[in-house]
Coordinates of C-alpha atoms and ligand atoms in Angstrom, one line a residue:
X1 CA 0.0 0.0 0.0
X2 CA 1.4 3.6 -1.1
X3 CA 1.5 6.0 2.1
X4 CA -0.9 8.8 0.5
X5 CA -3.7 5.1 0.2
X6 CA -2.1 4.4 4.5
X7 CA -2.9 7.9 5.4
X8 CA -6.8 8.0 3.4
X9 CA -7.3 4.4 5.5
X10 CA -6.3 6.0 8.6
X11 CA -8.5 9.4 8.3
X12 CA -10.6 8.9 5.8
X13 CA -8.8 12.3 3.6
X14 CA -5.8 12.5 1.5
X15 CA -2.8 14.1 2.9
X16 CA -1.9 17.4 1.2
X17 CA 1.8 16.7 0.8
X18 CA 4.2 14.1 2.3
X19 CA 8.1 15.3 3.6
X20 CA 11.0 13.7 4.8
X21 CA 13.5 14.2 7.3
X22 CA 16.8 11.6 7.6
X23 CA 18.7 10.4 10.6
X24 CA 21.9 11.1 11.1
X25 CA 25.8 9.4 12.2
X26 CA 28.3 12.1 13.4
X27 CA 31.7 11.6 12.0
X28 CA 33.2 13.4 14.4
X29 CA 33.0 16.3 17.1
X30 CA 30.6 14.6 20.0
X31 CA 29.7 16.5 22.9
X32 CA 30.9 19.1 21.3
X33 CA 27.6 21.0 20.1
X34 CA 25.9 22.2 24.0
X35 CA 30.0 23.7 24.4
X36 CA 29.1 25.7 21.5
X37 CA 31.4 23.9 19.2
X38 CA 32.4 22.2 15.7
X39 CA 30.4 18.8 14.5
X40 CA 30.6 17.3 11.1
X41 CA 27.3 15.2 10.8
X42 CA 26.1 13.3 8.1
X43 CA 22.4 12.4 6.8
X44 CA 21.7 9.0 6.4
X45 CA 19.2 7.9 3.4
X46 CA 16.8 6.2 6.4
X47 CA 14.5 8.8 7.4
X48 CA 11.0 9.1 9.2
X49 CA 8.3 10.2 6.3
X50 CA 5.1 12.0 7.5
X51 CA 2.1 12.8 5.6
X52 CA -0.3 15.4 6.6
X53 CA -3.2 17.3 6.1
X54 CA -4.1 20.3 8.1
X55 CA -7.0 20.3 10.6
X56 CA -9.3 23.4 11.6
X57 CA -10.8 22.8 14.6
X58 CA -7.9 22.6 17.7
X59 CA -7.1 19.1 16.9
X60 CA -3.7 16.9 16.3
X61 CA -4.1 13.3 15.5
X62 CA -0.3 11.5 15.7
X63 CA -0.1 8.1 14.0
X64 CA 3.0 6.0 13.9
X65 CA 3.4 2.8 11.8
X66 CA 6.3 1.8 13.9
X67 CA 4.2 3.2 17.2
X68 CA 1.7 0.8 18.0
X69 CA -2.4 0.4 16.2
X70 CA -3.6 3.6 17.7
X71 CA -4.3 7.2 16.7
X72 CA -3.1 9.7 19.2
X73 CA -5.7 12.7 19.5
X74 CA -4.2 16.1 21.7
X75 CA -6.1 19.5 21.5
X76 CA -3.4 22.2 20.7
X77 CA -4.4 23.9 23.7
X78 CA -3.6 21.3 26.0
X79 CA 0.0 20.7 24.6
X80 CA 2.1 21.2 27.5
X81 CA 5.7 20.2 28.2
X82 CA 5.9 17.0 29.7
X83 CA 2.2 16.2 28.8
X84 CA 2.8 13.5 26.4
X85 CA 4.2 10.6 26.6
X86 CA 6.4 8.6 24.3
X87 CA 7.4 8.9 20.4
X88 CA 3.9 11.6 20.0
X89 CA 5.7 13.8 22.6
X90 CA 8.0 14.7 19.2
X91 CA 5.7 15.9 16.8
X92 CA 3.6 17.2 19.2
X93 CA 6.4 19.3 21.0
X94 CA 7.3 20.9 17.4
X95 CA 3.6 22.0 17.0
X96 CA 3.8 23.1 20.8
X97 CA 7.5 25.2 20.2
X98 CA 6.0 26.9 17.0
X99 CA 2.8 28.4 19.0
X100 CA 4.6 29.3 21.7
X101 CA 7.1 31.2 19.3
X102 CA 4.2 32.7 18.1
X103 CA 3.1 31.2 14.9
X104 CA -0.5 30.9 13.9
X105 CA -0.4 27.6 13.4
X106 CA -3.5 24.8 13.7
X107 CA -3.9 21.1 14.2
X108 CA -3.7 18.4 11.5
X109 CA -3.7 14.6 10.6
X110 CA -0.9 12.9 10.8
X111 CA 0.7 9.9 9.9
X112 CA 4.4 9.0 9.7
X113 CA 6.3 5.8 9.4
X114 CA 10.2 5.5 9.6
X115 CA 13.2 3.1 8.6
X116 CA 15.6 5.0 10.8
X117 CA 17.0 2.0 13.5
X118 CA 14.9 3.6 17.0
X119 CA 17.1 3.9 19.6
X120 CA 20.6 2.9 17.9
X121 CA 22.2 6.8 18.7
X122 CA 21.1 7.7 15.1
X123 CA 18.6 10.5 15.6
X124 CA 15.4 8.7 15.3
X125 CA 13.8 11.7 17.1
X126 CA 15.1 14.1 15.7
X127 CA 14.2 12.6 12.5
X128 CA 10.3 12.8 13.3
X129 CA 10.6 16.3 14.8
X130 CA 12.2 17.8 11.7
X131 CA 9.9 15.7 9.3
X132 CA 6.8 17.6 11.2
X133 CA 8.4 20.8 11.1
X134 CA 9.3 21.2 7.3
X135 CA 5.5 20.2 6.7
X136 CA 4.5 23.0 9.2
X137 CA 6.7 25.1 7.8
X138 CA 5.3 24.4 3.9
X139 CA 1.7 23.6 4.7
X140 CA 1.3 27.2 7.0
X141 CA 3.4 29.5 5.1
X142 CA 5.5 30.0 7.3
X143 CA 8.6 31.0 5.7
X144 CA 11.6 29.9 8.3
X145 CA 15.0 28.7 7.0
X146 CA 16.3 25.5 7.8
X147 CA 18.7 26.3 10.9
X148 CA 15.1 28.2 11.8
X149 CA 13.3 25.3 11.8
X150 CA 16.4 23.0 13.4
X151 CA 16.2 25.6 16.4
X152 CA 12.2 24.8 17.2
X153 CA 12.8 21.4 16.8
X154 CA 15.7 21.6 19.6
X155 CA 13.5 23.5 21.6
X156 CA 10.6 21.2 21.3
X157 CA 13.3 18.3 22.6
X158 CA 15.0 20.7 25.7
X159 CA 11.6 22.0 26.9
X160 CA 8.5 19.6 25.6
X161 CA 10.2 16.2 25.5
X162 CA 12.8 17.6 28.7
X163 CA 15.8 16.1 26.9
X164 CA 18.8 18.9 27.6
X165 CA 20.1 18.1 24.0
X166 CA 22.2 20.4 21.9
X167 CA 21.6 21.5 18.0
X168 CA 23.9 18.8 16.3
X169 CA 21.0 16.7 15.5
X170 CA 18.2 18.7 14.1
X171 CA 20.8 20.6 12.0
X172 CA 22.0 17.4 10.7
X173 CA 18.4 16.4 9.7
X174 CA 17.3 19.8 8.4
X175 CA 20.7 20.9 6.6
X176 CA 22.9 18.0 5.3
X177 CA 23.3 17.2 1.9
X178 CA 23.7 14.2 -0.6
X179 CA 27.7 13.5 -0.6
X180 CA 28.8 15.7 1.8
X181 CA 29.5 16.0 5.3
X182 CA 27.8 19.3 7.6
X183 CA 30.8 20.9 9.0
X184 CA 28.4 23.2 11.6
X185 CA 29.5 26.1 14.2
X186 CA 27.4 25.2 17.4
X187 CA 28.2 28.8 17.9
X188 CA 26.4 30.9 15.0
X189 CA 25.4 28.0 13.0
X190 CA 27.7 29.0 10.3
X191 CA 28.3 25.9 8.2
X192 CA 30.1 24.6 5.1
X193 CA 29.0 21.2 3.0
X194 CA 32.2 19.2 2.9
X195 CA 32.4 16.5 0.5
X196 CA 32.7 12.9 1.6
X197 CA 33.2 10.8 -1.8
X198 CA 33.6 7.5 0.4
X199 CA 32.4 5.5 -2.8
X200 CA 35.3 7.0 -5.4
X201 CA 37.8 6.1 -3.1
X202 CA 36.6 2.9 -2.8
X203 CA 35.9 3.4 0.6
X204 CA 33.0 2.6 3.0
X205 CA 31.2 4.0 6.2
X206 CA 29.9 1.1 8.0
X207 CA 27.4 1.9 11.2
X208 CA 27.4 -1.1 13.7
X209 CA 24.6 -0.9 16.1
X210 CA 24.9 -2.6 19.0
X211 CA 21.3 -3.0 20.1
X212 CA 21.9 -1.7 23.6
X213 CA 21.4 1.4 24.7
X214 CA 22.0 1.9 28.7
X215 CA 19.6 3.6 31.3
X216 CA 22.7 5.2 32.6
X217 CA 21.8 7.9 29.4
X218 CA 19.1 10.3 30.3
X219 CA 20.7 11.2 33.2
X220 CA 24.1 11.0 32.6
X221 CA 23.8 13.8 29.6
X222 CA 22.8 16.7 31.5
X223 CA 25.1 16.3 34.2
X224 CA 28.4 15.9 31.7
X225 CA 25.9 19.1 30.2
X226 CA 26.2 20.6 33.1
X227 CA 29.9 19.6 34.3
X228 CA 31.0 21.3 31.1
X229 CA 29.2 24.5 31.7
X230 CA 30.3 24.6 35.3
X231 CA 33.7 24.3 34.0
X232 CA 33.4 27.2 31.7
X233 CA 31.9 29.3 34.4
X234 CA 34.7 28.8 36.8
X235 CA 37.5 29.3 33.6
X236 CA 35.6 32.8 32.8
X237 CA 34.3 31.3 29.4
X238 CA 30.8 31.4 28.0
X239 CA 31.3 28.2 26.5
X240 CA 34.1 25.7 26.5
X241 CA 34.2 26.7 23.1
X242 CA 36.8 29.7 23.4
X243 CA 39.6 27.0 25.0
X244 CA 41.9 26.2 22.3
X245 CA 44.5 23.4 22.9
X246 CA 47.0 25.7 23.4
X247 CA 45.6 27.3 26.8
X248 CA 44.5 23.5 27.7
X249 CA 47.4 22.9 30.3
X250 CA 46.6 26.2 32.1
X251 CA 42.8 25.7 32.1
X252 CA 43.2 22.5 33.4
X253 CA 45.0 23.4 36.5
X254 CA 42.5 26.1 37.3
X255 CA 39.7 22.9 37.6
X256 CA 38.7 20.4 40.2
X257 CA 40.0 17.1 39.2
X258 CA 36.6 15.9 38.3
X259 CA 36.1 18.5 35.6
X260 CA 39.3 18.0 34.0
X261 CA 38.8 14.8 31.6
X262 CA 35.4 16.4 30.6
X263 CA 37.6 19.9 29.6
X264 CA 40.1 17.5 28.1
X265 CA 37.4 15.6 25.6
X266 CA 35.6 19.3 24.5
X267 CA 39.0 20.9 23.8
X268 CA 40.7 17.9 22.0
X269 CA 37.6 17.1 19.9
X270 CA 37.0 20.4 18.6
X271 CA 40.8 20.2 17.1
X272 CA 39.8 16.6 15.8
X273 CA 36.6 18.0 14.1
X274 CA 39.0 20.5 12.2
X275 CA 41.1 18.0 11.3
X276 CA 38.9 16.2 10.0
X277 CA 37.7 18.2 7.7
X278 CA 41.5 19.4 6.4
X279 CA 41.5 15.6 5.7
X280 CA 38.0 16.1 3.5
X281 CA 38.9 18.9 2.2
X282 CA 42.4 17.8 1.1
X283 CA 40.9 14.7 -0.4
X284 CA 42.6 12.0 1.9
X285 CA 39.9 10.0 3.7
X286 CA 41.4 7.4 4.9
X287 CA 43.4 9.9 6.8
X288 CA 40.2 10.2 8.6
X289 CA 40.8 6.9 10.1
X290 CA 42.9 7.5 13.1
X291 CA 41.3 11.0 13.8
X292 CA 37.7 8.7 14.3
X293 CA 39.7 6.4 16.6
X294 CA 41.6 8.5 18.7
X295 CA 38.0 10.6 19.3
X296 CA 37.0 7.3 20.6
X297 CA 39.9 6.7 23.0
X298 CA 38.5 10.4 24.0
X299 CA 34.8 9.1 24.6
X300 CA 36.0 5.9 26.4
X301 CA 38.6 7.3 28.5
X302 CA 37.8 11.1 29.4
X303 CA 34.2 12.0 28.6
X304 CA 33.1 8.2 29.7
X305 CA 30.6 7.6 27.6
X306 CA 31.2 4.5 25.8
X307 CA 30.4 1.2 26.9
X308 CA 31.6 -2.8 27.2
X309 CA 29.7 -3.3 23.6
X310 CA 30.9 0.5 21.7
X311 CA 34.7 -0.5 23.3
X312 CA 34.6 -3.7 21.6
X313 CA 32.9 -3.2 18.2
X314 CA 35.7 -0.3 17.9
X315 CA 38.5 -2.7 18.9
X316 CA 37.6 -5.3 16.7
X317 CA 36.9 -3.3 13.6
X318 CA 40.4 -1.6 13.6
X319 CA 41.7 -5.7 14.3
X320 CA 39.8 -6.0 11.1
X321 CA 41.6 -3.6 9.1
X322 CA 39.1 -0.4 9.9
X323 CA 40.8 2.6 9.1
X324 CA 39.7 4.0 12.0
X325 CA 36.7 3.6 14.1
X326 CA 34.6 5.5 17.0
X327 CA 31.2 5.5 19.0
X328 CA 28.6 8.2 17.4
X329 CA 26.3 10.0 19.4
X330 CA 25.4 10.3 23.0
X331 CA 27.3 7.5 23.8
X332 CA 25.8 4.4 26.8
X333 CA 25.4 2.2 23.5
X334 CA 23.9 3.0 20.0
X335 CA 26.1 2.5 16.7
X336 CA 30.0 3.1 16.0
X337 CA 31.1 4.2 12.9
X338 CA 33.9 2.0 11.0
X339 CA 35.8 3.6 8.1
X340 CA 36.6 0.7 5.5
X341 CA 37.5 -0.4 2.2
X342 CA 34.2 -1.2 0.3
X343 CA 36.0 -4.7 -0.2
X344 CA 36.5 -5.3 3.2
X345 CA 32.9 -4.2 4.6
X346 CA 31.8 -7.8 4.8
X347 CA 34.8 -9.2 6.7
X348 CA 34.9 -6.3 8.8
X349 CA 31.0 -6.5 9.8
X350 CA 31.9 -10.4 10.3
X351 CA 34.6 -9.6 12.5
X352 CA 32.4 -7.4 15.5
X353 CA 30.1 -10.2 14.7
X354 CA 32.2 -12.6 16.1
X355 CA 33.9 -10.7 18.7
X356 CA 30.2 -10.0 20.1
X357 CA 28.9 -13.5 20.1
X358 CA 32.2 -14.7 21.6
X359 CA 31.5 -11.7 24.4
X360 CA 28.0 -13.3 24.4
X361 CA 26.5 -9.8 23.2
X362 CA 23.3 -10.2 20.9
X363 CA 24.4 -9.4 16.7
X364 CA 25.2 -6.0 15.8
X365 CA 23.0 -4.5 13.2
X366 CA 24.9 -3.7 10.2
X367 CA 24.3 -1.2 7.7
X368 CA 26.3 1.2 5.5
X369 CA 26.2 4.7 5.7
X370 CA 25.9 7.0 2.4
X371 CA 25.6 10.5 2.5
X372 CA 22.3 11.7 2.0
X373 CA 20.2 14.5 1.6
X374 CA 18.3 16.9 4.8
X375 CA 14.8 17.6 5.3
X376 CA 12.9 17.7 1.8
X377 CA 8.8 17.8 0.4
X378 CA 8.4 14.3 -1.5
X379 CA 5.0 15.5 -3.0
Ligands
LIG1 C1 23.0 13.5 21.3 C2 22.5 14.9 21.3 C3 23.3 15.9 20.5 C4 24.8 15.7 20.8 C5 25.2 14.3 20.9 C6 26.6 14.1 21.4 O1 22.9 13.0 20.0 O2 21.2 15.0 20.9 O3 22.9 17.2 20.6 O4 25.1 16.4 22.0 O5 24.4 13.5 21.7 O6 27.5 14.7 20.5

């Protein structure tokens, strides 16, 4: 069945236009974006599509395929943060954020269904809060940019869902384009497409998820959140941001030993995210490589945010003959990224396999990352 013939099934209407919004791996700069710094994001071609028609009379009806048989029916003037519960609370919160921004916008029908792995550290959310917000934005007129849109979206996730997230991922959704990488300023949201031509260099980004995602995560986010910003208070800064490496030693003696890793990660990473990109830029990926894996080493041992099953798909895909390898995302679980040869994909994916069932970990999901395209209308 064709989504437009799902959605008349569902409420009895045709949608008035269907858009998509992708999911995103990071190749490098995490825990970076809330510090006000670099990321280089890419799209992946999964993405959550909605189709929707508008409603005139107060109400939003929220339909996932991959959210259980019901229709989920709120009156606009009961949105409230932390009033819904589970995937809903997403769409819903954009609606929420745009009203209270003070757009004239109504209800509407809607019904989306997405391919991007749920809760593999591959912005599923973010996903189905930018899908909703580029229809809003077509279907009401309302005329915001991209980065505009990627703001309410963030805002719907901080104050709605209650999830202190930075910008990273809703700019990756809204902004990134087919065969490059988003080299974003957390800062200004200044930003540069940086091509990534992974498959004319015979190359290959491979995404391992790991299928475990740790409780330890909700909580553990906005206190490193907040253990960064304290840190920056006490240093003078706005935002960890304006530390380059060079005044790294000196900042560090100036912090409580507990604050110090966490200072380490944001200062070292923000170098690793322009180095990165001087690799892109220069045409060398595979010089990419070791920058990936020493961001990990970064994650693991100063941030602390990998896990048993991230440390070990990392380990044994550079065993494997990965270029270079890292965590992406938040961290407690989700997918690691894997730089390879196309030709050795296979035996690399084969590899973790292994290593996890010998670990007695469940199979990684395998799938192979291509650079693809932001927040779009289909029709
Ligand atoms: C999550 C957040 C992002 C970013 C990453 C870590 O994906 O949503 O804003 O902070 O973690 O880089």
């Amino acid at each position: 069945m064709n989504t437009a013939t799902a959605f008349g099934e569902l409420y009895g209407r045709a949608p008035e236009g269907e858009w998509a919004a992708p999911g995103r791996v990071n190749l490098i700069g995490e825990h970076t974006d809330y510090n006000l710094g670099f990321v280089l994001p890419i799209a992946l071609p999964q993405a959550v599509r909605a189709q929707i028609r508008r409603r005139d009379d107060g109400l939003l009806r929220l339909y996932s395929a991959q959210g259980g048989p019901e229709v989920t029916e709120l009156r606009l003037d009961d949105l409230a943060p932390g009033s819904v519960p589970g995937w809903a609370a997403y769409p819903a919160g954009v609606v929420w954020a745009l009203r209270a921004a003070g757009h004239a916008v109504g209800g509407a029908d809607v019904r989306l269904e997405s391919d991007v792995p749920g809760g593999a550290g591959l912005s599923s959310s973010a996903a189905l809060e930018c899908a909703t917000a580029a229809a809003y934005n077509d279907l009401y007129g309302l005329g915001l940019s991209a980065p505009e849109l990627a703001q309410l979206a963030q805002r719907a996730e901080n104050a709605f869902v209650g999830v202190p997230c930075g910008i990273m991922d809703q700019m990756a959704s809204m902004c990134c384009r087919p065969g490059a990488a988003l080299f974003l300023d957390s800062r200004d949201l200044t930003m540069r497409q940086v091509p990534v031509d992974l498959a004319g260099q015979g190359l290959a980004l491979l995404v391992l998820d790991t299928r475990v995602k740790h409780d330890l995560g909700d909580g553990a986010y906005a206190a490193l959140r907040a253990g960064c910003e304290k840190a920056a208070a006490l240093l003078g800064l706005s935002a960890l941001r304006s530390l380059d490496p060079s005044g790294l030693p000196a900042a560090l003696d100036r912090l409580p030993a507990e604050l110090q890793p966490l200072v380490r990660h944001v200062v070292t990473e923000n170098a690793r995210v322009e180095t990165a990109v001087a690799a892109l830029d220069a045409g060398e990926l595979t010089a990419l490589g070791p920058v990936l894996t020493a961001g990990h080493a970064s994650l693991r041992d100063d941030y602390r945010v990998s896990c048993p099953e991230t440390d070990l798909a990392v380990e044994a895909a550079v065993a494997a003959g990965a270029y270079g390898a890292r965590m992406t995302g938040g961290g407690f679980g989700g997918s690691v990224i894997a730089l390879v040869d196309a030709t050795a994909a296979d035996r690399v994916t084969a590899a973790v396999t292994a290593a996890f069932r010998a670990a007695g970990y469940a199979e990684p999901r395998a799938l192979t990352a291509v650079p693809a395209e932001g927040a779009r209308r289909l029709r």
